[in-house]
CSV table of C-alpha atoms in Angstrom, one decimal:
chain,number,residue,atom,x,y,z
A,135,UNK,CA,0.0,0.0,0.0
A,136,UNK,CA,2.7,2.4,0.8
A,137,UNK,CA,4.7,1.5,-2.2
A,138,UNK,CA,1.8,2.1,-4.6
A,139,UNK,CA,1.1,5.4,-2.9
A,140,UNK,CA,4.7,6.4,-3.4
A,141,UNK,CA,4.6,5.3,-7.1
A,142,UNK,CA,1.6,7.4,-7.7
A,143,UNK,CA,3.1,10.4,-5.9
A,144,UNK,CA,6.3,10.1,-8.0
A,145,UNK,CA,4.3,9.7,-11.1
A,146,UNK,CA,2.3,12.7,-10.3
A,147,UNK,CA,5.5,14.7,-9.6
A,148,UNK,CA,7.0,13.5,-12.8
A,149,UNK,CA,4.0,14.6,-14.8
A,150,UNK,CA,4.1,17.9,-13.1
A,151,UNK,CA,7.8,18.3,-13.8
A,152,UNK,CA,7.3,17.3,-17.4
A,153,UNK,CA,4.5,19.9,-17.7
A,154,UNK,CA,6.7,22.5,-16.1
A,155,UNK,CA,9.6,21.5,-18.4
A,156,UNK,CA,7.3,21.7,-21.4
A,157,UNK,CA,6.0,25.0,-20.3
A,158,UNK,CA,9.5,26.2,-19.6
A,159,UNK,CA,10.6,25.0,-23.1
A,160,UNK,CA,7.7,26.8,-24.7
A,161,UNK,CA,8.5,30.0,-22.7
A,162,UNK,CA,12.2,29.7,-23.5
A,163,UNK,CA,11.4,29.2,-27.2
A,164,UNK,CA,9.2,32.2,-27.3
A,165,UNK,CA,11.8,34.3,-25.4
A,166,UNK,CA,14.5,33.0,-27.7
A,167,UNK,CA,12.5,34.0,-30.7
A,168,UNK,CA,11.9,37.4,-29.3
A,169,UNK,CA,15.6,37.7,-28.3
A,170,UNK,CA,16.7,36.6,-31.7
A,171,UNK,CA,14.5,39.3,-33.3
A,172,UNK,CA,15.8,41.9,-30.9
A,173,UNK,CA,19.4,40.8,-31.4
A,174,UNK,CA,19.0,40.8,-35.2
A,175,UNK,CA,17.7,44.4,-35.0
A,176,UNK,CA,20.5,45.5,-32.6
A,177,UNK,CA,23.0,43.7,-34.8
A,178,UNK,CA,21.7,45.6,-37.9
A,179,UNK,CA,21.9,48.9,-36.0
A,180,UNK,CA,25.4,48.1,-34.8
A,181,UNK,CA,26.5,47.2,-38.3
A,182,UNK,CA,25.0,50.4,-39.6
A,183,UNK,CA,26.7,52.4,-36.9
A,184,UNK,CA,30.0,50.6,-37.7
A,185,UNK,CA,29.6,51.5,-41.3
A,186,UNK,CA,28.9,55.1,-40.5
A,187,UNK,CA,31.9,55.2,-38.1
A,188,UNK,CA,34.1,53.6,-40.8
A,189,UNK,CA,33.0,56.2,-43.3
A,190,UNK,CA,33.6,59.0,-40.9
A,191,UNK,CA,37.0,57.5,-40.0
A,192,UNK,CA,37.9,57.3,-43.6
A,193,UNK,CA,36.9,60.9,-44.3
A,194,UNK,CA,38.8,62.0,-41.2
A,195,UNK,CA,41.9,60.1,-42.3
A,196,UNK,CA,41.7,61.6,-45.8
A,197,UNK,CA,41.3,65.1,-44.4
A,198,UNK,CA,44.2,64.5,-42.0
A,199,UNK,CA,46.4,63.2,-44.8
A,200,UNK,CA,45.6,66.2,-47.0
A,201,UNK,CA,46.2,68.5,-44.0
A,202,UNK,CA,49.5,66.9,-43.3
A,203,UNK,CA,50.5,67.1,-47.0
A,204,UNK,CA,49.4,70.7,-47.2
A,205,UNK,CA,51.3,71.6,-44.0
A,206,UNK,CA,54.4,69.9,-45.4
A,207,UNK,CA,54.2,71.9,-48.6
A,208,UNK,CA,53.6,75.1,-46.6
A,209,UNK,CA,56.5,74.3,-44.3
A,210,UNK,CA,58.8,73.7,-47.3
A,211,UNK,CA,57.7,77.0,-48.9
A,212,UNK,CA,58.2,78.8,-45.6
A,213,UNK,CA,61.7,77.2,-45.2
A,214,UNK,CA,62.6,78.2,-48.7
A,215,UNK,CA,61.3,81.8,-48.2
A,216,UNK,CA,63.1,82.0,-44.9
A,217,UNK,CA,66.3,80.8,-46.6
A,218,UNK,CA,65.9,83.3,-49.3
A,219,UNK,CA,65.2,86.1,-46.9
A,220,UNK,CA,68.3,85.2,-44.9
A,221,UNK,CA,70.4,85.3,-48.1
A,222,UNK,CA,68.9,88.7,-49.0
A,223,UNK,CA,69.6,89.9,-45.5
A,224,UNK,CA,73.2,88.8,-45.7
A,225,UNK,CA,73.5,90.5,-49.1
A,226,UNK,CA,71.9,93.7,-47.7
A,227,UNK,CA,74.3,93.6,-44.7
A,228,UNK,CA,77.2,93.1,-47.0
A,229,UNK,CA,76.1,96.0,-49.2
A,230,UNK,CA,75.6,98.2,-46.1
A,231,UNK,CA,79.1,97.3,-44.9
A,232,UNK,CA,80.5,98.0,-48.3
A,233,UNK,CA,78.7,101.4,-48.5
A,234,UNK,CA,79.9,102.3,-45.0
A,235,UNK,CA,83.5,101.3,-46.0
A,236,UNK,CA,83.2,103.3,-49.2
A,237,UNK,CA,81.7,106.3,-47.4
A,238,UNK,CA,84.5,106.2,-44.8
A,239,UNK,CA,87.2,105.9,-47.5
A,240,UNK,CA,85.5,108.7,-49.4
A,241,UNK,CA,85.6,110.9,-46.3
A,242,UNK,CA,89.3,110.1,-45.9
A,243,UNK,CA,90.0,110.9,-49.5
A,244,UNK,CA,87.9,114.0,-49.7
A,245,UNK,CA,89.5,115.6,-46.7
A,246,UNK,CA,93.0,116.2,-48.3
A,247,UNK,CA,91.6,116.4,-51.8
A,248,UNK,CA,89.0,119.0,-50.8
A,249,UNK,CA,91.7,121.1,-49.0
A,250,UNK,CA,94.0,120.8,-52.0
A,251,UNK,CA,91.2,121.9,-54.4
A,252,UNK,CA,90.1,124.7,-52.2
A,253,UNK,CA,93.7,125.9,-52.0
A,254,UNK,CA,93.9,125.8,-55.8
A,255,UNK,CA,90.6,127.7,-56.1
A,256,UNK,CA,91.9,130.3,-53.7
A,257,UNK,CA,95.1,130.7,-55.7
A,258,UNK,CA,93.2,130.9,-58.9
A,259,UNK,CA,90.8,133.5,-57.4
A,260,UNK,CA,93.7,135.5,-56.0
A,261,UNK,CA,95.4,135.5,-59.5
A,262,UNK,CA,92.1,136.6,-61.0
A,263,UNK,CA,91.8,139.4,-58.5
A,264,UNK,CA,95.3,140.5,-59.2
A,265,UNK,CA,94.7,140.4,-62.9
A,266,UNK,CA,91.4,142.2,-62.4
A,267,UNK,CA,93.2,144.9,-60.4
A,268,UNK,CA,95.8,145.2,-63.2
A,269,UNK,CA,93.1,145.6,-65.8
A,270,UNK,CA,91.3,148.2,-63.7
A,271,UNK,CA,94.5,150.1,-63.1
A,272,UNK,CA,95.1,149.9,-66.9
A,273,UNK,CA,91.7,151.5,-67.5
A,274,UNK,CA,92.4,154.2,-65.0
A,275,UNK,CA,96.0,154.9,-65.9
A,276,UNK,CA,96.2,156.3,-69.5
A,277,UNK,CA,99.4,157.5,-71.0
A,278,UNK,CA,97.6,159.7,-73.5
A,279,UNK,CA,95.9,162.2,-71.3
A,280,UNK,CA,97.7,162.9,-68.0
A,281,UNK,CA,95.3,163.0,-65.1
A,282,UNK,CA,92.4,161.5,-67.2
A,283,UNK,CA,90.6,158.2,-66.4
A,284,UNK,CA,89.1,155.9,-69.0
A,285,UNK,CA,86.0,154.0,-68.0
A,286,UNK,CA,84.8,150.7,-69.4
A,287,UNK,CA,81.6,152.3,-70.6
A,288,UNK,CA,83.7,154.7,-72.7
A,289,UNK,CA,84.9,151.7,-74.8
A,290,UNK,CA,81.6,150.1,-75.3
A,291,UNK,CA,80.1,153.2,-77.0
A,292,UNK,CA,81.6,155.3,-79.7
A,293,UNK,CA,84.3,157.3,-78.0
A,294,UNK,CA,84.5,161.0,-78.5
A,295,UNK,CA,88.1,161.9,-77.9
A,296,UNK,CA,88.9,165.1,-76.0
A,297,UNK,CA,90.7,167.8,-77.7
A,298,UNK,CA,94.4,167.2,-78.2
A,299,UNK,CA,94.2,163.3,-78.2
A,300,UNK,CA,95.5,161.6,-81.2
A,301,UNK,CA,93.4,159.1,-83.1
A,302,UNK,CA,96.2,156.6,-83.4
A,303,UNK,CA,96.9,156.5,-79.7
A,304,UNK,CA,93.2,156.1,-79.0
A,305,UNK,CA,93.0,153.1,-81.4
A,306,UNK,CA,96.1,151.6,-79.8
A,307,UNK,CA,94.5,152.0,-76.3
A,308,UNK,CA,91.2,150.5,-77.5
A,309,UNK,CA,93.0,147.5,-79.0
A,310,UNK,CA,95.0,147.0,-75.8
A,311,UNK,CA,91.8,147.1,-73.7
A,312,UNK,CA,90.0,144.7,-76.0
A,313,UNK,CA,92.9,142.2,-75.6
A,314,UNK,CA,92.8,142.6,-71.8
A,315,UNK,CA,89.0,142.1,-71.9
A,316,UNK,CA,89.5,138.9,-73.9
A,317,UNK,CA,92.1,137.6,-71.5
A,318,UNK,CA,89.9,138.5,-68.5
A,319,UNK,CA,86.9,136.7,-70.1
A,320,UNK,CA,89.1,133.6,-70.7
A,321,UNK,CA,90.3,133.7,-67.1
A,322,UNK,CA,86.7,134.0,-65.8
A,323,UNK,CA,85.6,131.1,-67.9
A,324,UNK,CA,88.5,129.0,-66.7
A,325,UNK,CA,87.7,130.0,-63.1
A,326,UNK,CA,84.1,129.0,-63.5
A,327,UNK,CA,85.0,125.7,-65.1
A,328,UNK,CA,87.4,124.9,-62.4
A,329,UNK,CA,84.9,125.9,-59.7
A,330,UNK,CA,82.3,123.6,-61.3
A,331,UNK,CA,84.8,120.8,-61.3
A,332,UNK,CA,85.6,121.4,-57.6
A,333,UNK,CA,81.9,121.3,-56.7
A,334,UNK,CA,81.3,118.1,-58.6
A,335,UNK,CA,84.3,116.4,-57.1
A,336,UNK,CA,83.5,117.5,-53.6
A,337,UNK,CA,79.8,116.7,-53.6
A,338,UNK,CA,79.6,115.8,-49.9
A,339,UNK,CA,81.0,119.3,-49.1
A,340,UNK,CA,78.5,122.0,-48.5
A,341,UNK,CA,78.2,124.3,-51.5
A,342,UNK,CA,77.9,127.3,-49.2
A,343,UNK,CA,81.4,126.5,-47.8
A,344,UNK,CA,82.9,126.3,-51.3
A,345,UNK,CA,81.3,129.6,-52.3
A,346,UNK,CA,82.4,131.2,-49.1
A,347,UNK,CA,86.0,130.0,-49.5
A,348,UNK,CA,85.9,131.2,-53.1
A,349,UNK,CA,84.5,134.7,-52.2
A,350,UNK,CA,86.8,135.2,-49.2
A,351,UNK,CA,90.1,133.6,-50.1
A,352,UNK,CA,92.7,133.3,-47.4
């Protein structure tokens, strides 16, 4: 009696367990189907996201590569420009040093040369003044009329000789004055040409100093 009761109880438990297992299998199958559908959707979304990220990564890589290439070209151009500027700067510095040296040498050469030229100009001006004084004294001192003075204006216009003056002596005096006038004009032209040459050779010198030294010779 007890054994039969135990068999029935075990059979009942087995049936209950089988029902529970079947129900669990059914539930698990349903859940598995739902999960598979959800997992497939998530997988599709992930694959889409991966594709988008791959595309973005490729674009970013392309932009980075182009940027690096552009920066390399810019860096190369900047390096070349900097090298050229340094070379130009060195050339400019060399030119400045050369000009400074030439300027200093010019100053050293102008000092004695300018003094020498100014001395020659003073001597020439002094000779001109002496010659001018001789000419003026020749105008004033006439051997034809004692005590009379002949002015330059009297030569430029028809001369009316005073009474007692011989025509021959007057012509001789006029010829002498014309010769002196030609010599004076030649000396003036020579003085002007020499003065222009002095001014051109001593360009750094102030023109007022040259004129002052020419007007007031020592």
